[in-house]
Amino acid sequence: MTSFPKTLNENPLEKQDRSNIAVSCHKITKEFGSGDTKVQVLRGVNAEISFGEMSLLVGPSGCGKTTLISIICGLLDPTEGDLFVLNENVGKMSGRKKTAFRSQNVGFVFQQYNLLPALTAEENAAIPLVISGMKKRQAVARAAEVLNQVGLGNKLKSLPSQLSGGQQQRVAIARALVHNPRLLVCDEPTAALDAKSGQTVMELLTQVGRQKDRAVIVVTHDSRVYKFGDRIIEMNDGLIERVVFPKIDGSPYHAEG
Amino acid sequence: MIWIAWKMLTGDKAKYAGITFGIAFASMLISHQVSIFVGIMSRTTALITNVEEGEIFVMDPTVRQADEVIGLPNTALQRVRSIEGVKWAVKLSRANVRARLPDSPNNSVNGDFRGVILIGLDDSTLVGAPRQLLAGQVEDLKKPDAVIIDEAGYFYLFPGQKPQVGQIIELTDRRAEIVGICVVRQPFQSQPIFYTRYNQALQYTPPERRLLSYVVVEPQEGIAPETLAKKISEETGLQALTREQFKQKTIQFYLQNTGIPFNFGITVMLGFIVGVAIAGQTFYLFVLENIKQFGALKAMGFGNLKIVGMILIQALIVGVIGYSLGLGGTTLFFTATQGAIPLKGFTLLWQVMVLTAVAVSVIVVLASLLSIRKVLVLEPGVVFR
Ligand SMILES: Nc1ncnc2c1ncn2[C@@H]1O[C@H](COP(=O)(O)OP(=O)(O)OP(=O)(O)O)[C@@H](O)[C@H]1O
Ligand SMILES: [Mg+2]
């Protein structure tokens, strides 16, 4: 049990300071299908994510976590509700603008890494820069720097098949960071990794997330990584059940609460 | 972006090879078969092409193609000559006769008979005589019993022997001396061609047969061959055609009355379908296998246009490589068989190359369409699943 029940999304550290809000969801709903097969997956989600924090999104399987982050990063449209990401009204953007918005402002880390198997580590990490129009050579040079930062300076020319899962995920993180996006979205980044690699990856992400101009949101099942969360958003059945700030609550977080 | 497309494609060696092979196979089959078809078709008009003088051929009204010989009455020549606008008109005969080689250990067909084509040329002008000789001279045709044989025919009748004049054979049981060996276009029926004077040809054919096959006509200066041909037809009741008309009529005949275009058409279609099937299916598998990566690219902001561009670049790459390999194969075939008499005159024409290029473009576009559709309808959100 957390000792201080909090009102939804209230961060006692920065009560009035709205400028620090990276993502704000207001009464987001999402329905799939229509008629008889219609299911409401999100049932009015209110949530906020701040810059400079590691935010975790947790909850039982099928509760809508992936759906929510897909909406936040502009991969899915909400059925209803308002959504502001980095002060832009993403909910009202056209498909094209969303694509451009994603390519500039969002970095992705996937459970299955999704690296291109035929490209080397540095080439994979360079892709977001190439998408934004940078020349290959420049892009790869920049990617190499970032790979260095994630500790893969000696694996620049390796193909994904020559890397361990943890190393591949670090390449994916380098790819997610290479174009300096302000929002980093990670879905189960440690699910396919052993404990030690998962630890390394989470340390890396936390370090990134605590930079003051960045917001990181990590969807996870993995109770071993809960300790990294600055803000833990608990979801259940399409709703936010509660939000916990373990550092402020002063007690280590346990999912069972 | 191009380098990403290239690396994705070549990264999967087996599939890349499969797609390229499909296209190479299709382009080789298509270009090869079309070339052979064109070669065969051009052989049907060899008789016309081999006569290098004269613009008009006059023949029996029922003749449908160049090798169909229906004898004209001897009076035909005079009637044609009397028409205004005719500069000159000469006799030309084409007949199928039997050749027999004298017994000799060197000859392949000792004592055997072989069917050959006998061309009889106007005695004084020798209009229609071959121009390119490997041995001997055209003028030697004026000697008694003189014949000139075509190169292919020579090597057919005298295999392994050097091209040399002076060989004696029998044509319809009469002596004939080879005084020259010439290079001419091969006829549709791959038979040796003998050239001789018209009067000599009479000796080699049964007397009851009408020997005169064609009257070859040159119009006077300033008179269009088409006009004169029409006039000759009207005034003599014979069939008079310009070279081009006669060639077209001949090719038309073969197209309509033989299974050749149909059979070649089927092979070409098969090449096309196999190309589309192999390339298309492998390409589709390739895209399907990389679908999550494509999804990731889309999530990261790779627009649909760029993805389609990338797939088309990949299609273009395999198209160009497959096409080059296929045409290389066909070229190699024709180079290797250049010396082979049965395939003489068969080459890869640039028109066929263009046609094959068009076919390959259609193949790769068809092959990539399915894949493009698959990627276009792909929700970028699938990368999270
Ligand atoms: N495109 C879709 N069409 C229909 N239903 C969908 C679609 N996407 C998700 N759902 C449904 O929405 C619900 C929530 O899915 P979501 O993937 O967001 O869950 P999750 O919390 O990420 O689960 P997990 O922890 O297993 O990844 C599930 O019941 C799922 O079946
Ligand atoms: Mg999920």
XYZ file of C-alpha atoms and ligand atoms in Angstrom:
674
model
C 0.000 0.000 0.000
C 1.276 3.427 -0.848
C 0.892 5.612 2.138
C -0.191 8.796 0.358
C -3.111 8.353 -1.989
C -2.720 10.859 -4.790
C -5.265 12.526 -6.977
C -4.953 11.381 -10.519
C -1.783 12.550 -12.225
C -0.844 15.012 -9.595
C 2.881 15.274 -9.288
C 3.670 16.951 -5.983
C 7.077 18.042 -7.299
C 5.707 20.484 -9.832
C 2.155 21.159 -8.911
C 1.494 24.256 -10.936
C 4.194 24.113 -13.564
C 2.438 23.085 -16.794
C 5.432 23.835 -18.980
C 7.006 20.611 -17.808
C 4.197 18.449 -19.183
C 5.300 16.438 -22.216
C 2.153 14.423 -22.815
C -1.326 15.090 -21.630
C -4.314 12.864 -22.344
C -7.823 13.979 -21.580
C -10.737 11.556 -21.661
C -9.194 9.460 -24.398
C -11.366 6.620 -25.631
C -10.593 4.054 -28.276
C -12.978 1.636 -29.901
C -12.103 -1.106 -32.333
C -14.535 -2.551 -34.822
C -18.149 -1.545 -35.254
C -21.629 -2.899 -34.615
C -21.706 -6.186 -32.741
C -17.950 -6.646 -32.746
C -17.264 -3.214 -31.310
C -14.959 -3.228 -28.296
C -14.038 -0.236 -26.214
C -10.403 -0.703 -25.312
C -9.770 2.712 -23.751
C -12.620 4.080 -21.687
C -11.651 7.662 -20.953
C -7.994 7.842 -20.084
C -6.581 10.869 -18.301
C -2.824 10.842 -17.954
C 0.185 13.079 -17.947
C 3.841 12.510 -18.513
C 6.526 15.014 -17.600
C 9.899 15.828 -19.054
C 12.877 14.630 -17.121
C 11.154 11.527 -15.792
C 11.117 7.851 -16.384
C 7.441 6.981 -16.676
C 6.288 3.389 -16.563
C 2.943 2.211 -17.873
C 1.962 -1.043 -16.180
C -1.068 -3.258 -15.987
C -2.455 -6.677 -16.835
C -2.292 -8.050 -20.322
C -4.970 -6.704 -22.615
C -5.762 -3.640 -20.493
C -4.869 -1.257 -23.323
C -1.271 -0.200 -22.690
C -0.054 -0.676 -26.215
C -3.161 0.987 -27.561
C -2.576 4.004 -25.358
C 1.053 4.547 -26.310
C 0.199 3.995 -29.989
C -2.249 6.859 -29.665
C 0.238 9.016 -27.774
C 2.889 8.692 -30.458
C 0.450 9.240 -33.292
C 0.314 5.714 -34.699
C -3.373 5.357 -33.880
C -6.182 7.887 -33.767
C -8.229 8.110 -30.587
C -11.964 7.688 -30.978
C -12.576 10.611 -28.666
C -10.693 12.877 -26.305
C -7.938 15.441 -26.415
C -4.291 14.677 -26.745
C -1.415 17.099 -26.467
C 2.101 15.860 -27.118
C 4.998 18.295 -26.850
C 2.425 21.094 -26.887
C 0.959 19.975 -30.190
C -2.592 18.832 -30.642
C -1.749 15.438 -32.065
C -5.359 14.304 -31.929
C -6.251 16.832 -34.595
C -3.325 16.250 -36.955
C -3.708 14.904 -40.465
C -2.082 11.586 -41.297
C 0.755 13.238 -43.113
C 1.503 15.705 -40.367
C 1.495 12.858 -37.903
C 4.065 10.989 -39.951
C 6.269 14.068 -40.018
C 5.651 14.652 -36.315
C 6.720 11.113 -35.495
C 9.821 11.258 -37.595
C 10.961 14.448 -35.830
C 9.828 14.040 -32.275
C 9.404 10.394 -31.394
C 11.907 7.628 -30.855
C 10.686 4.031 -30.784
C 11.934 0.975 -28.963
C 10.075 -2.243 -29.678
C 9.945 -5.537 -27.887
C 11.255 -7.329 -30.977
C 13.851 -4.630 -31.784
C 12.745 -4.592 -35.457
C 16.203 -3.883 -36.773
C 16.724 -4.346 -40.501
C 18.639 -7.653 -40.664
C 20.733 -6.651 -43.663
C 21.999 -3.399 -42.183
C 24.911 -3.038 -39.781
C 24.405 -1.620 -36.308
C 25.500 1.855 -37.324
C 23.367 1.803 -40.465
C 20.320 0.687 -38.503
C 20.866 3.395 -35.946
C 21.194 5.967 -38.736
C 17.777 5.327 -40.272
C 15.805 8.123 -38.554
C 18.381 10.631 -39.777
C 18.171 9.225 -43.291
C 14.401 9.532 -43.139
C 14.768 13.199 -42.270
C 16.954 13.628 -45.346
C 20.507 13.478 -44.017
C 23.239 12.045 -46.243
C 24.194 8.483 -45.443
C 27.790 9.187 -44.458
C 26.865 11.951 -42.022
C 23.997 9.949 -40.616
C 26.176 6.896 -40.012
C 28.876 9.003 -38.350
C 26.325 10.457 -35.968
C 24.874 6.982 -35.347
C 28.325 5.722 -34.449
C 28.604 8.413 -31.758
C 25.323 7.374 -30.218
C 26.260 3.688 -30.373
C 29.393 4.628 -28.497
C 27.265 6.224 -25.819
C 25.209 3.061 -25.392
C 28.400 1.040 -25.096
C 28.463 -0.541 -28.543
C 31.392 1.393 -29.965
C 33.071 -1.885 -30.862
C 30.053 -3.321 -32.691
C 29.443 -0.623 -35.274
C 29.812 -2.897 -38.278
C 28.040 -5.911 -36.823
C 24.843 -7.220 -38.302
C 21.901 -7.733 -35.930
C 22.318 -11.502 -36.298
C 25.807 -11.182 -34.844
C 24.589 -9.390 -31.714
C 22.973 -10.651 -28.531
C 19.414 -9.643 -27.724
C 20.578 -7.022 -25.265
C 23.016 -5.600 -27.764
C 20.331 -5.505 -30.437
C 18.032 -3.660 -28.083
C 20.796 -1.154 -27.387
C 21.170 -0.633 -31.133
C 17.429 -0.032 -31.218
C 17.806 2.510 -28.412
C 20.602 4.233 -30.298
C 18.291 4.336 -33.302
C 15.539 5.783 -31.142
C 17.852 8.502 -29.835
C 19.923 9.366 -32.852
C 17.729 12.197 -34.094
C 17.320 13.657 -30.614
C 13.584 13.162 -30.272
C 11.954 14.676 -27.211
C 9.661 11.719 -26.641
C 10.854 8.146 -26.350
C 8.225 5.408 -26.481
C 9.193 1.868 -25.489
C 6.870 -1.135 -25.513
C 8.170 -4.003 -23.354
C 11.804 -3.218 -24.147
C 13.092 -5.826 -21.708
C 10.573 -8.598 -22.295
C 12.827 -10.532 -24.646
C 15.966 -10.026 -22.572
C 17.603 -11.847 -19.705
C 17.741 -10.104 -16.339
C 21.184 -8.620 -16.768
C 20.614 -7.243 -20.249
C 17.230 -5.929 -19.171
C 18.932 -4.151 -16.310
C 21.463 -2.518 -18.630
C 18.784 -1.431 -21.048
C 16.638 0.088 -18.289
C 19.617 1.927 -16.801
C 20.279 3.376 -20.214
C 16.685 4.438 -20.747
C 16.443 5.942 -17.278
C 19.591 7.935 -17.849
C 18.056 9.251 -21.084
C 14.692 9.905 -19.522
C 16.091 12.006 -16.743
C 17.529 14.532 -19.155
C 15.480 17.611 -18.625
C 14.213 18.029 -22.158
C 13.188 14.420 -22.652
C 10.255 12.322 -21.719
C 10.451 8.567 -21.697
C 7.489 6.244 -21.408
C 8.091 2.545 -20.969
C 5.334 -0.061 -21.130
C 6.310 -3.039 -19.053
C 5.177 -6.240 -17.450
C 8.479 -6.844 -15.891
C 8.357 -6.253 -12.119
C 12.158 -6.273 -12.000
C 12.251 -2.911 -13.715
C 9.634 -1.170 -11.588
C 12.404 0.252 -9.458
C 13.451 2.514 -12.315
C 10.124 4.325 -12.487
C 9.834 7.939 -11.366
C 6.149 7.842 -12.186
C 4.262 4.600 -12.447
C 0.929 4.695 -14.205
C -1.217 1.702 -13.414
C -3.799 0.749 -15.964
C -6.643 -1.687 -15.745
C -9.391 -2.488 -18.183
C -9.005 0.636 -20.285
C -8.667 3.075 -17.425
C -5.871 4.556 -15.321
C -6.324 3.089 -11.898
C -3.723 5.110 -10.098
C -0.425 6.886 -10.484
C 2.399 6.317 -8.074
C 5.573 8.321 -7.503
C 7.752 5.871 -5.582
C 10.616 8.297 -4.928
C 8.244 10.725 -3.266
C 6.220 8.060 -1.566
C 9.507 7.061 -0.117
C 8.908 3.360 -0.408
C 10.034 0.950 -3.051
C 7.250 0.258 -5.473
C 5.508 -3.048 -5.542
C 3.028 -3.792 -8.218
C 0.743 -5.375 -5.694
C 0.705 -1.908 -4.106
C 17.296 5.584 -49.197
C 18.469 3.725 -52.273
C 21.215 2.061 -50.266
C 18.690 0.818 -47.735
C 16.621 -0.708 -50.536
C 19.726 -2.265 -52.037
C 20.950 -3.713 -48.744
C 17.554 -5.087 -47.776
C 17.300 -6.776 -51.122
C 20.776 -8.240 -51.338
C 20.894 -9.064 -47.636
C 18.657 -12.038 -48.257
C 20.868 -13.868 -50.721
C 18.569 -16.798 -51.426
C 15.539 -14.689 -52.206
C 17.544 -12.168 -54.132
C 18.953 -14.988 -56.250
C 15.463 -16.447 -56.667
C 13.932 -13.228 -57.906
C 16.846 -12.466 -60.189
C 16.765 -15.995 -61.551
C 13.045 -15.732 -62.296
C 13.550 -12.580 -64.265
C 16.705 -13.800 -65.978
C 14.906 -16.991 -66.966
C 11.967 -15.044 -68.351
C 14.106 -12.571 -70.296
C 16.262 -15.310 -71.735
C 13.275 -17.381 -72.795
C 11.449 -14.411 -74.245
C 14.395 -12.884 -76.099
C 15.635 -16.235 -77.340
C 12.295 -17.484 -78.594
C 11.351 -14.190 -80.199
C 14.749 -14.082 -81.932
C 14.318 -17.579 -83.290
C 10.808 -16.696 -84.378
C 12.007 -13.563 -86.160
C 14.835 -15.579 -87.714
C 12.444 -18.216 -89.007
C 10.083 -15.600 -90.327
C 12.876 -13.828 -92.149
C 13.869 -17.163 -93.694
C 10.475 -17.407 -95.339
C 11.371 -14.370 -97.431
C 14.948 -15.468 -98.183
C 14.192 -16.008 -101.864
C 13.062 -12.414 -102.233
C 15.943 -10.990 -100.221
C 18.534 -13.025 -102.079
C 17.550 -11.412 -105.390
C 19.259 -8.064 -105.036
C 18.249 -6.511 -108.350
C 14.770 -5.588 -109.508
C 11.910 -4.088 -107.546
C 8.916 -6.131 -108.663
C 8.146 -9.844 -108.741
C 5.546 -11.011 -111.223
C 4.022 -14.448 -110.605
C 0.963 -16.620 -110.973
C -2.119 -15.010 -109.390
C -2.584 -17.953 -107.044
C 0.865 -17.773 -105.447
C 0.539 -17.148 -101.682
C 4.153 -17.144 -100.547
C 7.644 -16.978 -101.981
C 8.475 -20.684 -101.939
C 5.196 -21.706 -103.508
C 6.126 -22.247 -107.115
C 3.451 -22.198 -109.770
C 4.839 -22.097 -113.265
C 4.076 -19.236 -115.628
C 3.672 -19.640 -119.401
C 6.784 -18.539 -121.271
C 4.755 -15.790 -122.919
C 4.488 -14.032 -119.568
C 7.959 -12.571 -119.996
C 7.121 -10.876 -123.293
C 3.830 -9.563 -121.968
C 5.546 -7.978 -118.989
C 8.320 -6.541 -121.128
C 5.801 -4.859 -123.392
C 4.281 -2.813 -120.569
C 5.160 0.842 -120.495
C 7.326 1.853 -117.570
C 9.257 -1.408 -117.412
C 12.982 -0.762 -117.647
C 13.916 -4.412 -117.785
C 12.303 -7.749 -116.991
C 14.048 -11.121 -116.658
C 13.237 -14.751 -115.945
C 13.825 -16.382 -112.602
C 13.007 -19.971 -111.763
C 12.830 -21.825 -108.511
C 12.439 -25.582 -108.486
C 12.934 -28.505 -106.158
C 15.150 -31.163 -107.727
C 17.122 -34.206 -106.651
C 20.852 -34.095 -106.149
C 23.064 -37.163 -106.026
C 26.696 -37.215 -105.010
C 29.162 -39.457 -106.819
C 30.484 -42.373 -104.794
C 33.447 -41.311 -102.751
C 34.678 -42.194 -99.260
C 34.579 -38.488 -98.361
C 30.941 -37.879 -99.107
C 28.284 -38.168 -96.481
C 25.501 -39.070 -98.802
C 27.218 -41.556 -101.055
C 24.847 -42.517 -103.786
C 22.008 -41.075 -101.787
C 19.570 -38.561 -103.111
C 18.967 -35.242 -101.470
C 16.285 -32.709 -102.264
C 17.751 -29.334 -103.182
C 16.509 -25.954 -104.359
C 17.497 -24.946 -107.862
C 17.415 -21.298 -108.868
C 17.606 -20.524 -112.590
C 18.968 -17.100 -113.526
C 18.517 -15.141 -116.732
C 21.311 -16.413 -119.019
C 22.668 -13.066 -120.154
C 22.245 -10.813 -117.095
C 22.417 -13.357 -114.261
C 19.981 -11.153 -112.295
C 19.474 -12.657 -108.859
C 22.955 -14.194 -108.691
C 24.589 -14.279 -105.267
C 26.945 -11.417 -104.466
C 29.135 -12.912 -101.805
C 31.265 -15.880 -102.860
C 33.613 -17.930 -100.745
C 35.117 -19.572 -103.789
C 34.813 -19.153 -107.556
C 33.137 -16.339 -109.498
C 29.598 -15.620 -110.640
C 30.837 -15.327 -114.255
C 31.820 -19.004 -114.153
C 28.123 -19.843 -114.277
C 28.410 -19.279 -118.041
C 30.508 -22.438 -118.327
C 28.701 -25.636 -119.322
C 27.044 -27.609 -116.490
C 28.109 -24.904 -114.046
C 26.331 -24.461 -110.719
C 27.045 -22.377 -107.618
C 26.084 -23.875 -104.276
C 25.410 -22.059 -101.038
C 27.805 -22.441 -98.165
C 25.341 -24.202 -95.866
C 24.417 -26.609 -98.617
C 28.063 -27.296 -99.384
C 28.876 -28.248 -95.816
C 25.721 -30.306 -95.682
C 26.628 -32.295 -98.770
C 30.391 -32.316 -98.236
C 30.849 -32.329 -94.483
C 34.358 -31.724 -93.229
C 35.666 -30.688 -96.636
C 37.293 -27.388 -97.427
C 35.206 -25.034 -99.562
C 36.631 -25.694 -103.007
C 35.275 -25.639 -106.533
C 35.419 -28.435 -109.038
C 33.236 -30.972 -107.245
C 31.005 -32.954 -109.560
C 27.472 -33.976 -108.632
C 24.319 -35.065 -110.402
C 21.157 -32.986 -110.524
C 18.223 -35.012 -111.770
C 20.698 -37.524 -113.242
C 22.637 -34.871 -115.166
C 26.159 -33.783 -114.536
C 26.723 -30.546 -112.670
C 30.036 -28.958 -111.746
C 30.311 -26.731 -108.724
C 32.089 -23.556 -109.856
C 31.381 -21.401 -106.824
C 30.329 -21.408 -103.195
C 28.214 -18.491 -102.062
C 26.849 -17.008 -98.891
C 23.137 -16.250 -99.090
C 20.177 -16.032 -96.752
C 18.951 -19.433 -95.722
C 15.537 -20.566 -96.905
C 12.719 -21.756 -94.658
C 13.191 -25.329 -95.837
C 16.796 -25.936 -94.862
C 17.887 -27.364 -98.189
C 20.981 -26.671 -100.240
C 20.511 -23.951 -102.861
C 22.000 -24.327 -106.327
C 22.272 -21.407 -108.718
C 22.532 -21.983 -112.428
C 21.576 -20.349 -115.736
C 17.925 -20.568 -116.728
C 18.664 -22.695 -119.798
C 20.827 -24.971 -117.737
C 18.027 -25.249 -115.177
C 15.755 -26.486 -117.955
C 18.105 -29.429 -118.352
C 17.815 -30.294 -114.695
C 14.015 -30.288 -114.576
C 11.489 -32.602 -116.187
C 10.391 -31.117 -119.527
C 6.691 -31.285 -118.768
C 7.058 -28.814 -115.964
C 6.630 -25.082 -116.463
C 9.887 -23.727 -115.142
C 9.275 -19.977 -115.166
C 8.423 -19.012 -111.589
C 8.957 -15.301 -111.535
C 9.547 -12.394 -113.798
C 11.772 -9.905 -112.020
C 11.109 -6.329 -113.089
C 12.927 -3.038 -112.690
C 10.795 0.071 -113.264
C 12.053 2.975 -115.305
C 13.476 5.921 -113.389
C 10.819 8.053 -111.752
C 8.181 5.346 -111.704
C 7.166 4.083 -108.304
C 7.367 0.269 -108.004
C 3.879 0.174 -106.421
C 2.372 1.995 -109.374
C 4.056 -0.184 -111.954
C 3.194 -3.375 -110.061
C -0.446 -2.375 -110.071
C -0.304 -1.617 -113.773
C 1.311 -4.982 -114.570
C -1.356 -6.806 -112.586
C -4.124 -4.976 -114.375
C -2.723 -5.434 -117.861
C -1.525 -9.048 -117.638
C -3.865 -10.583 -115.089
C -0.762 -11.885 -113.319
C 0.152 -11.132 -109.745
C 2.764 -8.352 -109.525
C 4.138 -7.368 -106.125
C 6.885 -5.076 -104.952
C 9.565 -6.676 -102.774
C 7.965 -5.341 -99.628
C 4.472 -6.423 -100.630
C 5.731 -9.872 -101.514
C 7.598 -10.234 -98.208
C 4.572 -9.115 -96.269
C 2.301 -11.461 -98.141
C 4.693 -14.335 -97.470
C 5.043 -13.606 -93.763
C 1.304 -13.138 -93.514
C 0.853 -16.560 -95.068
C 3.106 -18.239 -92.539
C 1.481 -16.404 -89.664
C -1.976 -17.463 -90.732
C -1.356 -20.940 -92.041
C 1.250 -22.451 -89.771
C 1.449 -23.215 -86.073
C 4.701 -21.298 -85.809
C 3.445 -18.019 -84.305
C 1.119 -19.889 -81.982
C 3.796 -22.217 -80.664
C 6.348 -19.499 -80.190
C 3.669 -17.307 -78.684
C 2.921 -20.002 -76.107
C 6.573 -20.325 -75.152
C 6.918 -16.582 -74.789
C 3.762 -16.448 -72.679
C 5.123 -19.254 -70.516
C 8.349 -17.355 -70.017
C 6.342 -14.346 -69.037
C 4.094 -16.207 -66.622
C 6.934 -18.148 -65.014
C 8.828 -14.881 -64.642
C 5.890 -13.182 -62.959
C 5.176 -16.208 -60.804
C 8.713 -16.839 -59.557
C 9.688 -13.211 -59.190
C 6.326 -12.150 -57.834
C 6.041 -14.898 -55.273
C 9.610 -14.609 -54.050
C 9.307 -10.863 -53.885
C 6.091 -11.169 -51.929
C 7.688 -13.616 -49.497
C 10.606 -11.263 -49.134
C 8.322 -8.362 -48.240
C 6.215 -10.552 -45.977
C 9.292 -11.669 -44.081
C 10.349 -8.074 -43.610
C 6.879 -6.817 -42.832
C 7.710 -5.859 -39.256
C 10.753 -3.985 -40.434
C 8.619 -2.168 -42.958
C 6.174 -1.450 -40.154
C 9.002 -0.078 -38.029
C 10.093 2.131 -40.894
C 6.551 3.399 -41.250
C 6.317 4.056 -37.520
C 9.575 5.983 -37.622
C 8.131 8.278 -40.244
C 8.914 6.581 -43.526
C 5.968 7.710 -45.659
C 4.051 5.436 -48.000
C 5.544 7.141 -51.032
C 9.051 6.420 -49.828
C 8.206 2.790 -49.108
C 6.670 2.338 -52.545
C 9.740 4.039 -53.984
C 11.952 1.626 -52.111
C 10.077 -1.437 -53.340
C 10.148 -0.107 -56.889
C 13.886 0.488 -56.631
C 14.288 -3.102 -55.485
C 12.139 -4.225 -58.407
C 14.198 -2.092 -60.760
C 17.449 -3.558 -59.457
C 16.383 -7.178 -59.876
C 14.783 -6.237 -63.189
C 17.972 -4.737 -64.588
C 20.200 -7.524 -63.271
C 17.837 -10.292 -64.357
C 17.372 -8.705 -67.752
C 21.110 -8.375 -68.271
C 21.718 -11.973 -67.263
C 18.907 -13.207 -69.497
C 20.003 -11.237 -72.526
C 23.579 -12.225 -71.782
C 22.454 -15.824 -71.941
C 20.712 -15.312 -75.254
C 23.703 -13.445 -76.688
C 25.971 -16.213 -75.510
C 23.750 -18.752 -77.201
C 23.791 -16.943 -80.516
C 27.523 -16.296 -80.275
C 28.196 -19.939 -79.529
C 26.012 -21.093 -82.389
C 27.205 -18.507 -84.876
C 29.129 -21.091 -86.846
C 26.299 -23.583 -86.782
C 24.765 -23.780 -90.213
C 21.215 -24.614 -89.073
C 21.098 -21.394 -87.046
C 22.723 -19.183 -89.631
C 21.327 -15.679 -89.680
C 19.693 -15.972 -86.271
C 20.693 -13.054 -84.091
C 19.438 -10.957 -81.229
C 17.964 -7.829 -82.758
C 17.757 -4.587 -80.801
C 14.021 -4.591 -81.381
C 13.828 -7.907 -79.553
C 15.926 -6.461 -76.734
C 13.518 -3.562 -76.396
C 10.539 -5.891 -76.468
C 12.109 -8.050 -73.765
C 12.858 -4.962 -71.679
C 9.203 -3.978 -71.887
C 8.141 -7.491 -70.897
C 10.560 -7.492 -67.942
C 9.288 -4.100 -66.800
C 5.767 -5.433 -66.804
C 6.939 -8.540 -64.925
C 8.655 -6.621 -62.133
C 5.820 -4.140 -61.794
C 3.291 -6.971 -61.572
C 5.591 -8.801 -59.168
C 5.901 -5.796 -56.878
C 2.240 -4.759 -56.974
C 1.110 -7.367 -54.464
C 3.975 -6.521 -52.164
C 3.327 -2.805 -52.457
C -0.290 -3.343 -51.554
C 0.734 -5.394 -48.560
C 2.991 -2.649 -47.267
C 0.563 0.168 -48.016
C -2.263 -1.332 -45.973
C 0.161 -2.179 -43.170
C -0.683 -0.310 -39.987
C 2.506 1.055 -38.496
C 1.076 0.077 -35.115
C 1.665 -3.623 -35.851
C 5.253 -3.163 -34.768
C 4.044 -3.092 -31.201
C 2.420 -6.511 -31.524
N -6.656 -3.401 -34.055
C -7.416 -3.960 -33.086
N -8.640 -4.430 -33.372
C -9.408 -4.982 -32.414
N -9.041 -5.124 -31.159
C -7.819 -4.675 -30.787
C -6.942 -4.084 -31.747
N -5.802 -3.719 -31.112
C -5.979 -4.102 -29.817
N -7.176 -4.666 -29.634
C -7.709 -5.174 -28.357
O -7.567 -4.176 -27.391
C -7.226 -4.732 -26.143
C -5.989 -4.040 -25.608
O -4.897 -4.352 -26.416
P -3.454 -3.809 -26.111
O -2.551 -4.377 -27.116
O -3.490 -2.355 -25.986
O -3.184 -4.491 -24.713
P -1.863 -4.461 -23.828
O -2.221 -3.825 -22.540
O -0.747 -3.859 -24.572
O -1.611 -5.989 -23.619
P -0.218 -6.790 -23.507
O 0.316 -6.512 -22.148
O -0.614 -8.204 -23.651
O 0.665 -6.290 -24.581
C -7.039 -6.208 -26.345
O -8.195 -6.867 -25.895
C -6.901 -6.346 -27.827
O -7.449 -7.551 -28.257
Mg 1.105 -4.569 -25.414
